[in-house]
Structures are given as structure tokens and as C-alpha cells.
Amino acid sequence: MVEMIPSVGRELLYREAINEALKQEMRLDDNVIIMGEEIAGGAGREHLGIQDAWGGPFRTTVGLIQEFGNERVLDTPLSEAGFMGAAIGASSTGLRVIAELMFVDFMGVCWDQLINNAAKMRYMFGGQVEVPFTMLTRIGAGFGSAAQHSESFYSLFSHMPGLKGVVPSDAYTAKGLLTAAIRDNDPVIYFEHKGLYTQPSLVPEETYVLPLGKARTLKSGSGITLVGISKMTWVCMDAAAELDKLGIDAEVIDLLSVSPIDYDHIIESVKKTHALVVVDEDTPVCSIASDICARVAEEAFDYLDAPPTKVTAPHTPVPYSRVLEDQYVPNVPRVVTTVKSLYEGYR
Amino acid sequence: MELNKEGLLHLYKVMSTIRHFEERGIPETGQRGMSASVHSSVGQEAVPAGVCAHLSSEDYIGSTHRGHGHCIAKGVDPKAMMAELFGRASGPNKGKGGSMHIADMTKGMLGTNGVVAASIPLAVGAALTSKIKKLNRVAVAFFGDGAANQGVLHESMNLAAVWQLPVIFCCENNGYAESTPFEYASSVEALSDRAASYDMPGFNVDGMDVFAVYEAAGLAIERARAGDGPSLLECKTYRYYGHTVFDDPLTYRTKEEEDYYKSRDPLKLFREKVLPEGEISQSELDSIDTDCLNLMEEAVEFADSSPMPEVSDLYVDVYSDYPISMMKRGTNMSI
């Protein structure tokens, strides 16, 4: 059983860990190919000495085309419906395709292929086909990118039976979960947070797989359970440090998967701490956070000293101006204030 | 397949099987209370027969909501298909898909598809698999004139052209997207003209004439197999019934138009062309029709005597690996 928190390795950035997982899996299995917009960049200009002009919009795919060639590393036209559908078709006929959607906000243009083909083919075809397809995409506000380049709506995908989803929070989980996603025989949506790319953490050099559908506890505590999703895990950790100063001993869970969701891990924690706050950068209606709160309310009602509570983005698009965006993304003071109010109101 | 005597009889048998499957299977499905989403392709038989005559079970096809003919022409067992329509566990999809999702991966049949144009990029992806793995297979994306105006068709055609993939985009233009006439909904008179936008050949053929379809499809498929990239093949055809079994097509088209196309019925045209040549006799064709009629009787019996899915199959094949407990958690499901 692989450990959920690394004890050995060297420091890699989140984006480097993604790159390492891609290279290692492509070396291991010739059936693994990758396609997307600008994943190499400057496509078709080899005759001018141009190759890998961008190495990916966020340099997660840098160096792939040099090593694996343009048959396995395919820059695409800006045609998400076309190439995402082709990736799903290729995945159902013998390849193991990784396809990148530059920002999750662009999902609308290829949503049909994800929900009506990738998610349902196995079931509606009576199990005749496997779709070992991985979609890489990006989430996260905080960069002044406004409403169409900043969303975090992984909840939409979790809603769809047939899809799996992961939200790695650091370089270690980025590598282990990407390896798992590529090797998995179901469609997996892999959500990279733009605000984590330059964060370093320990990453073993050899390949390893972290389990899909498993959360991890980053800090044990007895006073309240904080659940973080993707970058919000680190907001929870910082909030826990602040709460510690106030004498509140918070437990911090890093969700890591948004389908399946590791409810059991959270419920076990809540049985110990008797309170829950979920911190989610997604909007609040029909969200992962509201789902976890509902599940805990149903299954751990007798253990709760306070209502399961969320700290999330508001039910608005992501704003542009810094003063507005700063309010949009959950932050440490909001989590601390929320926990304090639960303590004052119910204990 | 060469059009020697055996080949000719095969073409006729495929068309007759499709005709008899639709004429028997759709009302039988209706009698079992499951007709809401079944679409008849009677009248359109020449297109799948003429195209698929060039394909082996290794090649791929993507299909549509009106896809029984594609399945049959690609070699899917009509008895199993009938069972699928009846929701039985012996269907190729184990009763999970029904008419609009019939798939048979052993025949390269990537599924009939309930979303207009949704299967087109799947065929492009299958062609990509063939190219990358050097399998020398081709993929045919069947679609109707309704799909002609879906964005994903255009993205798929561009992508297949850019990557030079072995795909044949085969439009069965039956003149109507549900009740909306093609000439109202499309900016061009001939969809095949749009091939020029993607620098691929565009073929426009009489889709009631299996020989015309066979000839043009042969050119397009040969081109694809040779590595020369995709083609667009428009087959002008007609469906004799409405969009589904519930609509009356005379609310949006004329009796004269129906009569015209029925006078050019694909099975009738086949007979008119082949019988005078003397190699094949009327009784040989009649006997194929009788065999198909009998096959449908067997298919209905097979389907009716097949088991229904187990109720616990509800949770099976959603994923390759996912806890069933998570599929019903918080639902108060009774099974």
C-alpha cells in the first residue's frame, strides 16, 4: 500500500510532477498518446526548426514531443468537441488517450462527448467497451482571468455516473493520481489547479499509483474536521494553524478525489471531531461541498454538535477586479471565522 | 466484396434483412411497450448495404438513432438486435441500450447513438487508432442530414483532414431532420459541396440505388485505405415512415413525394437492374425475402424466450471499477 504522504523523494514542482508522470507512462505503454491545444505548440513547423514552442500552456507537457514524436503527441486545432470525441473514440478502440482541455470553463463546447459518450458507452453498450480516457483540465481563480478562465466546477463531472475525477493538491498527489488516472480503465477527469503549478513537494523518482477515491488526512485533530479540495486544502492547513492558536484542534482532510468521494474517511473523522467545515472553491449550489454536508448529516447525524457547514465561492461568476476576486475565493480568515462561529453557537 | 453473383446476392440479402427487421421488429417492440425511441430506416437500405459491402468486421462504423440498418450491414446478429429492442439480457448490450445504442465491438460497430452527430468524432478516433497502430482499418461515420448542421461534424471533418485519417463521412440525406426539410435548414443544396471546405473529395449519389452507393463508397474507402485521407459521401435517400413511429410524415411532406421515392424503392431498383441480366433469377431473390421473413419470426421467438436482465444489473458496467455501494449511497434504493 503506497503511503498518502511521501517520506522520500526529491523536491519537484506540481507541474514538473505532472510532466514526469506523463513521460513515465508514455514510456511504459506505447498505447498512451496525448492530444490537446498547444501541448507542444508551433505545430507543423519542424522544417523551420520549431518544435515544442510552448511545451503546453502551463509547461506541463514540455519535452513530450521530442521524446515521443508527433504521432503520440498531437497538437489539435481549436476543436474541443471534435478532438475530445476523437480521443474517446480512440480510447474505446485500443489506445489509452490523454486529452487536454485548456481550462475547465471551455467544457461547454465538448460537454456532449464527455457525458453522452465517454461516461455512458460502457453502460449503454452492456460492458462491451472500456474507455481508458484521461482528460486533463485546469481550475482555479485568483489570477485576474475573469469569468471564463477561472472556474472550478468539478462538481458537474462528479454528477455524471461513468466519470471519475481527481483534484491533486501537491506535486506528490499530482504524480500519483495522474499515473492512476492514465492506467485506469474508466474515463478520469484530472483537475490541475493553476495556483499550485509552482508549489514544490517531495516526489519519488520511480513511478507510483495513488488510489482513486481515497482522501488523506494531513493533520490530525479532535476539535473540528476541515475538508479541503485541491488548493483549498492549503487554506484549511493555514486555517488550522490559526485555530490552533485559539485552542481549537482541527483535523484537515485533503479530498483528492471528487468521484468517487471518500465519504467514509470524512465520516470517520466527524465521528471523532463532531463538527465539519468543507472548504471548496467551486460555487455552492449542488456542489461537492453541499453533497458532503448532506452525506454527513444523513449518516453521522447523531455525532454532530453543529450543522455541517461550507465555506465556498459565492453563487456568482468569477469577477475580474482584484478587490472582487479576493472576496470570491475562500480564504483563511473566512474559514477561521466560520469555525469560531460554530464553536460559539453550538458548544 | 466483388459484385459477382455471390456479392449481388449479399447486397440484396442485407437490404432485405434490414427491411424485414424494421417492418417486423418495430411494431413488435411497440407491442411490448418500448417503441418510444425506435426509428425505422425502411427506404434507406441501399446506403448501409452499399457502403458496408466494402468493410470487414475489423473496420469501424459509427451510427445514428436510425441505425438498425448499419448494424445489420456490419454483421450484427438480427436475433440479438431484436432481443436488445425487447430489453432482453441476450441483446448485444444486455438490454442496457435498446435501439439507439446497439453496439457490437466484435463487428467494429461503435454504437448507434441517440445524440445527433455524437458518434461522428468517435469514428474519427477509431480511424486515429487505426493510423497510430498501423491497422489499415477504415472508419465510416454514418449520419443524417440533421447532423449535417451540427458543429461537431465540421470539427470532425477538419480534424480528419488535418490528420489525414481513414474516415468516410457518410451522410444519409433523407430530406428531413425530424420534420424540418433539408432545404430549409441547410445553406447548400448538396451537402457534398461542403467537402471542399475541408479539402476532401465530396461524392453525391442516389442513395436509393445500391450500385451507385457501392461504387462511390468503394472509391472513398479505397482512398482512405491507401492513406489518402477522408471523404464526404452524400447519399440522397428517403425514409418511408416518420421520424419515429408516432409522427405522421404527411404533416410535413407530400404524398406525391412519398410515391416518387417509393417508386424508386432500393429493393425494387435492385431487381429492375439485376433480373434482366439473367444471372440471378426472381425466385432466388424471392427466396431471400422468405428467409428474411422467417429469420424475423425466429428473432422474435428468440427475443421473447430470452431472459430479462437481473434487477441487480442496474449497477453493473457503470465503471470498470467503482464501489456499487457508492452508486446507491443516499438513494434509499430497495435493491
XYZ file of C-alpha atoms in Angstrom:
682
model
C 0.000 0.000 0.000
C 1.524 3.258 -1.112
C 1.705 5.990 1.501
C -0.542 9.009 1.066
C 2.119 11.407 2.344
C 5.637 10.985 0.927
C 8.614 10.323 3.166
C 11.220 10.039 0.415
C 11.908 11.661 -2.929
C 13.231 14.910 -4.239
C 11.504 18.238 -4.499
C 9.552 18.721 -7.697
C 7.099 21.403 -8.643
C 3.475 20.376 -9.180
C 3.804 20.997 -12.916
C 7.044 19.005 -13.069
C 5.386 16.099 -11.297
C 2.614 16.102 -13.908
C 5.224 16.130 -16.646
C 7.135 13.254 -15.045
C 4.010 11.105 -14.744
C 3.140 11.720 -18.402
C 6.640 10.791 -19.578
C 6.884 7.709 -17.406
C 3.510 6.367 -18.512
C 4.219 7.077 -22.173
C 7.498 5.184 -21.850
C 5.765 2.216 -20.261
C 2.902 1.866 -22.724
C 3.001 2.688 -26.441
C -0.786 2.856 -26.448
C -0.664 6.022 -24.357
C -0.938 9.129 -26.525
C -1.678 12.737 -25.637
C -3.520 15.430 -27.552
C -4.689 18.950 -26.948
C -4.321 22.594 -27.821
C -0.753 23.940 -27.591
C 0.507 20.889 -25.758
C 3.658 21.188 -27.835
C 2.946 24.423 -29.683
C 4.027 25.760 -33.071
C 2.827 22.507 -34.619
C 3.951 21.519 -38.085
C 6.882 23.923 -38.148
C 9.600 21.310 -37.751
C 11.002 22.356 -41.139
C 11.735 25.770 -39.616
C 13.469 24.186 -36.678
C 10.479 24.881 -34.437
C 9.280 22.190 -32.087
C 7.646 22.326 -28.662
C 7.236 26.098 -28.964
C 5.186 26.282 -25.772
C 5.553 22.915 -24.098
C 1.942 23.319 -23.022
C 0.089 26.449 -21.926
C 1.481 25.884 -18.417
C 4.521 23.813 -19.431
C 3.130 20.588 -18.052
C 3.707 18.829 -21.392
C 7.138 20.238 -22.203
C 9.562 17.823 -23.832
C 6.990 15.194 -24.726
C 7.083 15.748 -28.471
C 10.878 15.481 -28.589
C 10.775 12.137 -26.840
C 7.620 10.593 -28.268
C 7.176 12.281 -31.646
C 4.190 13.930 -33.268
C 2.268 10.675 -33.727
C 1.848 10.276 -29.979
C 1.919 13.945 -29.008
C -0.771 15.612 -31.065
C -1.368 19.310 -31.155
C -5.004 19.805 -32.127
C -6.988 22.501 -33.869
C -9.139 24.567 -31.503
C -11.923 21.983 -31.831
C -12.697 20.619 -28.401
C -15.832 18.747 -29.432
C -14.045 17.150 -32.369
C -10.816 16.156 -30.702
C -12.353 15.192 -27.370
C -14.774 12.931 -29.239
C -11.908 11.514 -31.281
C -9.950 10.900 -28.086
C -12.915 8.994 -26.665
C -13.315 7.018 -29.893
C -9.615 6.153 -29.946
C -9.753 5.192 -26.268
C -12.583 2.787 -26.994
C -10.710 1.093 -29.833
C -7.352 0.239 -28.294
C -5.480 3.399 -27.397
C -5.193 4.999 -23.972
C -5.681 8.658 -24.706
C -4.885 11.664 -22.566
C -6.632 14.758 -23.899
C -6.234 18.223 -22.505
C -8.983 20.812 -22.158
C -7.068 24.018 -21.595
C -9.456 25.424 -18.980
C -12.446 23.703 -17.430
C -14.521 26.752 -18.402
C -14.303 25.525 -22.026
C -16.120 22.332 -21.138
C -19.318 23.624 -22.691
C -18.008 23.146 -26.196
C -17.304 19.430 -25.729
C -19.640 18.503 -22.881
C -21.760 16.256 -25.080
C -18.819 13.993 -25.894
C -17.960 13.642 -22.209
C -21.408 12.993 -20.835
C -23.119 11.181 -23.689
C -20.229 9.119 -24.994
C -17.343 8.760 -22.532
C -19.493 8.469 -19.437
C -22.169 6.203 -20.876
C -20.643 3.972 -23.536
C -19.595 1.207 -21.204
C -23.005 1.046 -19.559
C -25.271 1.506 -22.554
C -23.204 -0.959 -24.577
C -23.635 -3.583 -21.854
C -19.993 -3.612 -20.772
C -18.604 -4.321 -24.249
C -16.204 -1.439 -24.219
C -13.750 0.171 -21.854
C -12.898 3.812 -22.228
C -9.442 4.317 -20.698
C -9.516 8.027 -21.313
C -7.983 10.756 -19.188
C -8.981 14.358 -19.591
C -6.583 16.890 -18.144
C -8.046 20.269 -17.365
C -7.426 23.336 -15.208
C -9.325 25.021 -12.436
C -8.797 27.908 -10.082
C -9.421 31.614 -9.584
C -7.059 34.227 -8.226
C -5.204 35.264 -11.348
C -7.299 38.092 -12.760
C -8.510 35.823 -15.536
C -12.189 36.667 -15.004
C -15.303 34.583 -15.520
C -14.325 32.305 -18.416
C -10.852 31.161 -17.361
C -11.165 30.725 -13.596
C -13.924 28.299 -12.694
C -13.618 25.203 -10.517
C -16.716 23.275 -11.482
C -15.555 19.725 -10.866
C -18.976 19.131 -9.306
C -20.554 18.991 -12.770
C -18.402 15.984 -13.622
C -18.965 14.271 -10.278
C -22.656 14.464 -11.047
C -22.198 12.176 -14.062
C -22.232 8.418 -13.450
C -19.464 6.862 -15.529
C -16.879 9.564 -14.922
C -14.246 9.651 -12.196
C -12.479 12.785 -11.016
C -9.358 13.726 -9.100
C -8.163 17.002 -7.594
C -4.461 16.658 -6.699
C -3.275 19.205 -4.161
C 0.516 18.927 -4.380
C 3.288 17.520 -6.542
C 3.202 14.136 -4.821
C -0.511 13.601 -5.367
C -0.267 15.181 -8.827
C 2.083 12.440 -9.985
C 0.476 9.508 -8.205
C -3.058 10.396 -9.206
C -2.131 11.126 -12.823
C -0.446 7.741 -13.067
C -3.577 6.164 -11.602
C -5.826 8.116 -13.979
C -3.895 7.050 -17.070
C -3.825 3.402 -16.004
C -7.480 3.351 -15.024
C -9.882 1.738 -17.490
C -12.590 4.340 -16.988
C -12.740 7.984 -18.059
C -10.997 10.074 -15.419
C -11.083 13.872 -15.285
C -7.871 15.249 -13.818
C -8.210 18.761 -12.404
C -4.971 20.731 -12.165
C -5.126 23.869 -10.045
C -3.411 26.818 -11.711
C -2.382 28.164 -8.326
C -0.356 25.069 -7.484
C 1.927 24.679 -10.520
C 4.964 26.234 -8.851
C 4.470 24.611 -5.455
C 7.229 22.130 -4.596
C 6.900 18.932 -2.628
C 8.666 15.597 -2.196
C 8.120 13.274 -5.151
C 9.685 9.822 -5.520
C 11.504 9.359 -8.810
C 10.077 5.942 -9.535
C 6.539 5.535 -10.741
C 3.762 5.045 -8.157
C -0.011 4.961 -8.090
C -2.233 6.668 -5.550
C -5.693 5.162 -5.204
C -8.607 6.898 -6.906
C -11.421 7.657 -4.499
C -9.290 7.967 -1.371
C -8.869 11.082 0.750
C -5.931 11.637 3.085
C -5.566 13.233 6.492
C -2.857 15.877 6.533
C -3.293 16.921 10.162
C -4.936 15.009 12.957
C -7.140 16.853 15.374
C -10.084 16.392 17.676
C -11.971 19.710 17.596
C -13.385 20.001 14.067
C -12.944 18.380 10.649
C -11.875 20.659 7.817
C -12.163 19.163 4.337
C -10.182 20.866 1.581
C -10.480 20.345 -2.163
C -7.434 20.947 -4.349
C -5.750 24.240 -3.397
C -8.298 24.798 -0.626
C -6.544 22.038 1.298
C -3.761 24.528 1.975
C -6.276 27.156 3.077
C -7.510 24.540 5.551
C -3.965 23.849 6.764
C -3.261 27.544 7.280
C -6.615 27.978 8.993
C -5.823 25.007 11.235
C -2.620 26.748 12.328
C -4.608 29.866 13.202
C -7.265 27.834 15.001
C -4.558 26.105 16.989
C -3.645 29.485 18.446
C -7.255 29.827 19.561
C -7.176 26.427 21.205
C -9.178 24.670 18.508
C -7.564 21.443 17.343
C -8.663 20.987 13.729
C -8.293 17.838 11.656
C -7.540 18.500 7.981
C -8.628 16.147 5.206
C -7.423 16.543 1.632
C -10.246 15.168 -0.519
C -8.098 14.268 -3.604
C -10.975 12.574 -5.477
C -14.294 14.100 -6.444
C -15.647 10.817 -7.881
C -15.807 8.545 -6.062
C -15.873 10.763 -2.979
C -14.315 9.218 0.114
C -17.291 9.848 2.401
C -16.176 7.143 4.814
C -12.913 8.911 5.546
C -14.777 12.133 6.328
C -17.465 10.445 8.397
C -14.872 8.609 10.485
C -13.244 11.945 11.210
C -16.530 13.661 12.054
C -17.392 10.862 14.489
C -14.265 11.934 16.356
C -14.480 15.720 15.983
C -18.286 16.164 15.924
C -18.133 19.103 13.507
C -17.437 19.684 9.819
C -16.478 22.557 7.564
C -15.898 21.882 3.863
C -13.794 24.452 2.045
C -14.488 24.499 -1.684
C -13.507 26.973 -4.401
C -16.482 25.854 -6.501
C -19.832 27.633 -6.289
C -22.170 26.441 -3.518
C -25.325 25.108 -5.198
C -25.332 21.367 -5.978
C -21.635 21.271 -5.177
C -19.169 18.781 -3.761
C -19.273 20.768 -0.520
C -23.061 20.652 -0.273
C -23.001 16.960 -1.134
C -20.506 16.142 1.596
C -22.515 18.151 4.115
C -25.677 16.283 3.146
C -23.974 12.910 3.391
C -22.555 13.682 6.815
C -25.915 14.999 8.008
C -27.606 11.772 6.894
C -25.006 9.299 8.045
C -23.427 10.918 11.109
C -26.337 12.962 12.456
C -26.006 11.634 15.991
C -22.348 12.560 16.158
C -22.744 16.187 15.148
C -22.548 19.049 17.644
C -23.073 21.632 14.915
C -24.593 21.719 11.433
C -22.269 20.581 8.636
C -21.059 23.830 7.138
C -19.457 25.099 3.940
C -17.016 27.838 3.075
C -17.212 28.246 -0.689
C -17.189 30.716 -3.523
C -20.468 32.639 -3.824
C -23.130 31.749 -6.397
C -21.714 34.250 -8.882
C -19.392 34.101 -11.887
C -15.731 34.730 -11.098
C -15.142 38.512 -11.105
C -12.170 40.251 -12.687
C -11.197 43.130 -10.400
C -8.734 42.115 -7.702
C -10.857 43.577 -4.911
C -13.775 41.404 -6.009
C -11.792 38.255 -6.800
C -10.096 38.423 -3.396
C -13.526 38.113 -1.832
C -14.589 35.320 -4.176
C -12.015 32.672 -3.291
C -12.343 31.150 0.197
C -9.509 32.291 2.425
C -8.100 31.643 5.879
C -9.952 34.413 7.733
C -13.283 33.166 6.338
C -12.580 29.610 7.481
C -11.385 30.741 10.934
C -14.416 32.994 11.404
C -16.744 30.181 10.332
C -15.199 27.698 12.742
C -15.256 30.217 15.569
C -18.938 30.945 14.977
C -19.723 27.227 15.074
C -17.840 26.932 18.336
C -19.577 29.930 19.826
C -23.023 28.934 18.583
C -23.111 25.238 19.387
C -20.528 24.289 22.022
C -16.671 -7.570 -51.752
C -16.755 -8.073 -55.511
C -20.113 -7.747 -57.223
C -20.122 -11.232 -58.685
C -23.214 -13.330 -58.198
C -22.384 -14.001 -54.567
C -21.751 -10.304 -53.967
C -25.002 -9.295 -55.614
C -26.980 -11.777 -53.566
C -25.239 -10.469 -50.449
C -26.286 -6.879 -51.220
C -29.868 -7.944 -51.705
C -29.856 -10.087 -48.589
C -28.571 -7.214 -46.460
C -31.242 -4.874 -47.798
C -33.972 -7.450 -47.374
C -32.828 -8.265 -43.838
C -32.945 -4.592 -42.901
C -36.379 -4.180 -44.484
C -37.799 -7.204 -42.707
C -36.159 -6.334 -39.404
C -37.722 -2.876 -39.403
C -41.135 -3.997 -40.617
C -41.411 -6.764 -38.050
C -39.227 -5.603 -35.185
C -40.544 -2.087 -34.700
C -44.235 -2.974 -34.276
C -43.276 -5.968 -32.144
C -41.238 -3.659 -29.928
C -44.207 -1.319 -29.750
C -46.472 -4.143 -28.654
C -44.079 -4.729 -25.778
C -44.429 -1.121 -24.692
C -40.983 0.090 -25.737
C -41.460 1.893 -29.017
C -40.904 5.490 -27.960
C -37.361 5.713 -29.209
C -37.238 3.402 -32.200
C -36.607 4.839 -35.657
C -37.294 2.966 -38.864
C -34.832 3.057 -41.738
C -37.171 1.468 -44.265
C -36.392 3.105 -47.594
C -32.768 3.768 -46.706
C -31.459 0.189 -47.008
C -29.221 0.793 -50.006
C -26.840 3.048 -48.108
C -25.609 0.733 -45.333
C -25.673 -2.233 -47.745
C -23.642 -0.453 -50.417
C -21.130 1.084 -48.010
C -20.563 -1.857 -45.687
C -20.029 -4.249 -48.594
C -16.524 -2.749 -48.696
C -15.834 -3.259 -44.987
C -14.659 -6.183 -42.897
C -15.581 -6.749 -39.275
C -12.215 -5.165 -38.405
C -13.264 -1.823 -39.869
C -15.264 0.603 -37.776
C -18.571 2.342 -38.164
C -20.328 4.936 -36.054
C -24.074 5.152 -36.394
C -27.171 7.136 -35.577
C -30.554 6.902 -33.888
C -31.773 5.398 -37.187
C -29.115 2.739 -37.095
C -30.594 -0.772 -37.360
C -29.537 -0.929 -40.997
C -25.948 -0.047 -40.183
C -25.832 -2.776 -37.551
C -27.208 -5.424 -39.894
C -24.969 -4.405 -42.783
C -21.943 -4.542 -40.464
C -22.793 -8.072 -39.438
C -24.558 -7.694 -36.101
C -26.893 -10.640 -35.467
C -30.526 -9.564 -36.072
C -31.757 -12.001 -33.429
C -29.574 -10.375 -30.801
C -30.695 -6.967 -32.048
C -34.338 -7.972 -31.657
C -33.579 -9.084 -28.110
C -31.956 -5.702 -27.450
C -35.066 -3.900 -28.697
C -37.167 -6.024 -26.362
C -34.864 -5.132 -23.438
C -33.578 -8.669 -23.008
C -30.301 -9.767 -21.483
C -29.371 -11.619 -24.686
C -29.078 -8.381 -26.649
C -25.584 -7.259 -27.605
C -25.918 -4.530 -24.966
C -27.572 -6.900 -22.474
C -30.744 -4.844 -22.633
C -28.993 -1.719 -21.369
C -29.032 0.207 -24.621
C -32.026 -0.515 -26.817
C -32.476 0.673 -30.375
C -30.484 3.888 -30.032
C -27.323 2.354 -28.560
C -26.864 -1.020 -30.258
C -23.137 -1.746 -30.348
C -21.095 -4.781 -31.224
C -17.404 -4.224 -30.747
C -16.617 -7.635 -32.264
C -18.030 -6.280 -35.530
C -16.416 -2.856 -35.325
C -19.846 -1.395 -34.679
C -19.214 1.552 -32.344
C -22.819 2.085 -31.488
C -25.986 3.579 -32.783
C -26.215 6.896 -30.989
C -29.100 8.888 -29.600
C -27.499 12.312 -29.901
C -27.473 13.660 -33.433
C -23.861 13.817 -34.707
C -22.373 12.484 -31.454
C -20.924 9.336 -32.989
C -19.058 11.146 -35.750
C -15.923 12.026 -33.749
C -15.898 8.502 -32.298
C -15.378 7.177 -35.816
C -12.613 9.746 -36.287
C -10.995 8.445 -33.096
C -11.259 4.861 -34.303
C -9.527 5.921 -37.502
C -6.820 7.545 -35.387
C -6.342 4.242 -33.568
C -6.010 2.520 -36.924
C -3.453 5.042 -38.142
C -1.331 5.061 -35.000
C -1.387 1.299 -34.554
C -0.978 0.775 -38.308
C -4.029 -1.497 -38.531
C -5.046 -0.474 -42.061
C -8.662 -0.199 -40.962
C -11.076 2.463 -42.085
C -13.914 4.090 -40.181
C -17.261 5.173 -41.591
C -19.233 7.828 -39.750
C -22.875 7.474 -40.751
C -25.060 10.485 -40.049
C -28.239 12.096 -41.302
C -28.972 15.464 -42.822
C -29.904 16.752 -39.358
C -26.348 16.130 -38.223
C -25.067 17.965 -41.274
C -25.532 21.224 -39.408
C -24.024 20.164 -36.100
C -20.718 21.801 -35.253
C -19.063 18.571 -34.239
C -19.409 17.221 -37.795
C -17.440 20.162 -39.117
C -14.815 19.875 -36.389
C -14.521 16.177 -37.130
C -14.169 16.694 -40.869
C -11.484 19.305 -40.352
C -9.631 17.162 -37.837
C -9.749 14.083 -40.075
C -8.464 16.154 -42.983
C -5.690 17.785 -40.929
C -4.541 14.416 -39.615
C -5.266 12.590 -42.892
C -7.292 9.898 -41.204
C -9.024 6.991 -42.963
C -12.592 8.194 -42.408
C -15.619 8.249 -44.684
C -18.227 10.779 -43.608
C -21.385 9.212 -44.975
C -24.499 11.358 -44.920
C -27.810 9.624 -45.396
C -29.760 12.619 -46.546
C -33.368 11.527 -46.226
C -34.597 15.065 -46.648
C -35.854 15.666 -43.128
C -34.416 16.317 -39.702
C -37.471 15.202 -37.773
C -39.978 17.422 -39.629
C -37.578 20.116 -40.804
C -36.730 19.906 -44.510
C -33.076 19.825 -45.504
C -33.528 22.716 -47.928
C -34.807 24.902 -45.102
C -32.074 24.020 -42.627
C -29.001 23.907 -44.847
C -27.199 26.681 -46.652
C -26.229 24.427 -49.539
C -28.275 22.380 -51.966
C -25.855 19.494 -51.757
C -24.092 18.709 -48.522
C -21.307 17.123 -50.534
C -20.342 20.654 -51.639
C -19.097 21.227 -48.115
C -16.301 18.728 -48.693
C -14.432 21.488 -50.476
C -14.178 23.415 -47.207
C -12.102 20.587 -45.794
C -10.143 19.835 -48.947
C -11.573 16.370 -49.289
C -13.489 14.729 -52.147
C -17.243 15.067 -51.998
C -19.388 12.375 -53.598
C -23.080 12.847 -54.222
C -25.019 9.751 -55.145
C -28.508 8.377 -55.489
C -28.963 6.690 -52.159
C -31.886 4.613 -53.395
C -29.562 2.852 -55.839
C -27.334 0.383 -54.051
C -24.992 0.201 -57.042
C -24.393 3.940 -57.054
C -23.720 3.846 -53.324
C -21.467 0.822 -53.710
C -19.403 2.457 -56.425
C -18.855 5.804 -54.704
C -18.231 4.231 -51.311
C -15.681 1.959 -52.953
C -13.726 4.951 -54.243
C -13.854 6.739 -50.886
C -12.866 3.654 -48.913
C -10.070 2.742 -51.296
C -8.723 6.258 -50.912
C -8.899 6.039 -47.113
C -7.174 2.657 -47.064
C -4.417 3.950 -49.281
C -3.661 6.629 -46.689
C -5.052 9.472 -48.783
C -7.399 10.729 -46.114
C -11.114 11.300 -45.613
C -14.034 11.768 -47.996
C -17.571 13.031 -47.710
C -20.212 10.816 -49.283
C -23.736 12.180 -49.513
C -26.428 9.627 -50.338
C -29.810 11.090 -51.182
C -32.341 8.719 -49.702
C -35.777 8.628 -48.098
C -37.412 7.209 -45.043
C -40.854 5.785 -45.716
C -42.099 6.322 -42.173
C -41.984 9.340 -39.911
C -39.143 10.359 -37.660
C -40.439 7.850 -35.120
C -43.434 5.570 -35.343
C -45.580 8.236 -33.703
C -45.486 11.060 -36.217
C -47.432 11.262 -39.444
C -44.977 12.402 -42.100
C -47.805 13.760 -44.247
C -47.994 16.685 -41.819
C -44.765 17.966 -43.373
C -44.343 16.263 -46.754
C -46.497 15.321 -49.697
C -47.975 12.071 -50.838
C -46.567 12.739 -54.309
C -43.054 12.940 -52.881
C -43.524 9.711 -50.946
C -44.863 7.969 -54.038
C -41.924 9.161 -56.090
C -39.365 7.710 -53.714
C -41.337 4.510 -53.215
C -41.338 4.089 -56.980
C -37.566 4.053 -56.656
C -37.513 1.619 -53.758
C -33.988 0.233 -53.287
C -35.030 -3.417 -53.389
C -37.225 -2.803 -56.416
C -34.442 -0.887 -58.214
C -32.094 -3.770 -57.476
C -34.484 -6.229 -59.093
C -35.039 -3.972 -62.093
C -31.319 -3.715 -62.648
C -30.234 -7.265 -61.930
C -33.009 -9.542 -63.177
C -32.776 -8.550 -66.860
C -29.110 -9.522 -66.836
C -30.234 -13.088 -66.244
C -27.554 -14.226 -63.832
C -29.915 -14.063 -60.872
C -33.478 -15.285 -61.008
C -36.563 -13.824 -59.416
C -37.040 -16.971 -57.386
C -33.568 -16.600 -55.882
C -34.459 -13.124 -54.653
C -37.915 -14.232 -53.520
C -36.292 -16.991 -51.556
C -34.006 -14.469 -49.814
C -37.076 -12.464 -48.857
C -38.724 -15.595 -47.466
C -35.589 -16.450 -45.498
C -35.555 -12.934 -44.020
C -39.225 -13.183 -43.131
C -38.533 -16.475 -41.357
C -35.447 -15.098 -39.680
C -37.542 -12.350 -38.097
C -40.003 -14.922 -36.824
C -37.061 -16.718 -35.215
C -35.698 -13.427 -33.919
C -38.969 -12.526 -32.200
C -39.168 -16.008 -30.676
C -35.538 -15.829 -29.572
C -36.046 -12.413 -28.017
C -39.277 -13.355 -26.265
C -37.746 -16.504 -24.827
C -34.603 -14.742 -23.631
C -34.273 -13.737 -20.003
C -34.760 -10.196 -18.835
C -31.746 -8.568 -17.149
C -31.372 -9.223 -13.429
C -32.500 -6.152 -11.495
C -29.073 -6.066 -9.870
C -27.612 -5.435 -13.361
C -28.757 -1.862 -12.809
C -25.399 -1.285 -11.110
C -23.252 -3.365 -13.458
C -20.914 -1.906 -16.093
C -21.198 1.700 -14.997
C -17.440 1.606 -14.443
C -14.702 -0.993 -14.668
C -14.035 -0.412 -11.020
C -16.233 1.603 -8.657
C -17.939 0.659 -5.427
C -21.578 -0.267 -6.053
C -22.288 0.985 -2.560
C -21.379 4.448 -3.832
C -23.902 4.207 -6.665
C -26.765 3.774 -4.250
C -25.499 5.623 -1.222
C -28.086 8.110 -0.021
C -30.717 6.961 -2.530
C -32.814 4.586 -0.428
C -32.769 2.149 -3.331
C -34.566 -1.067 -2.461
C -32.127 -3.308 -4.331
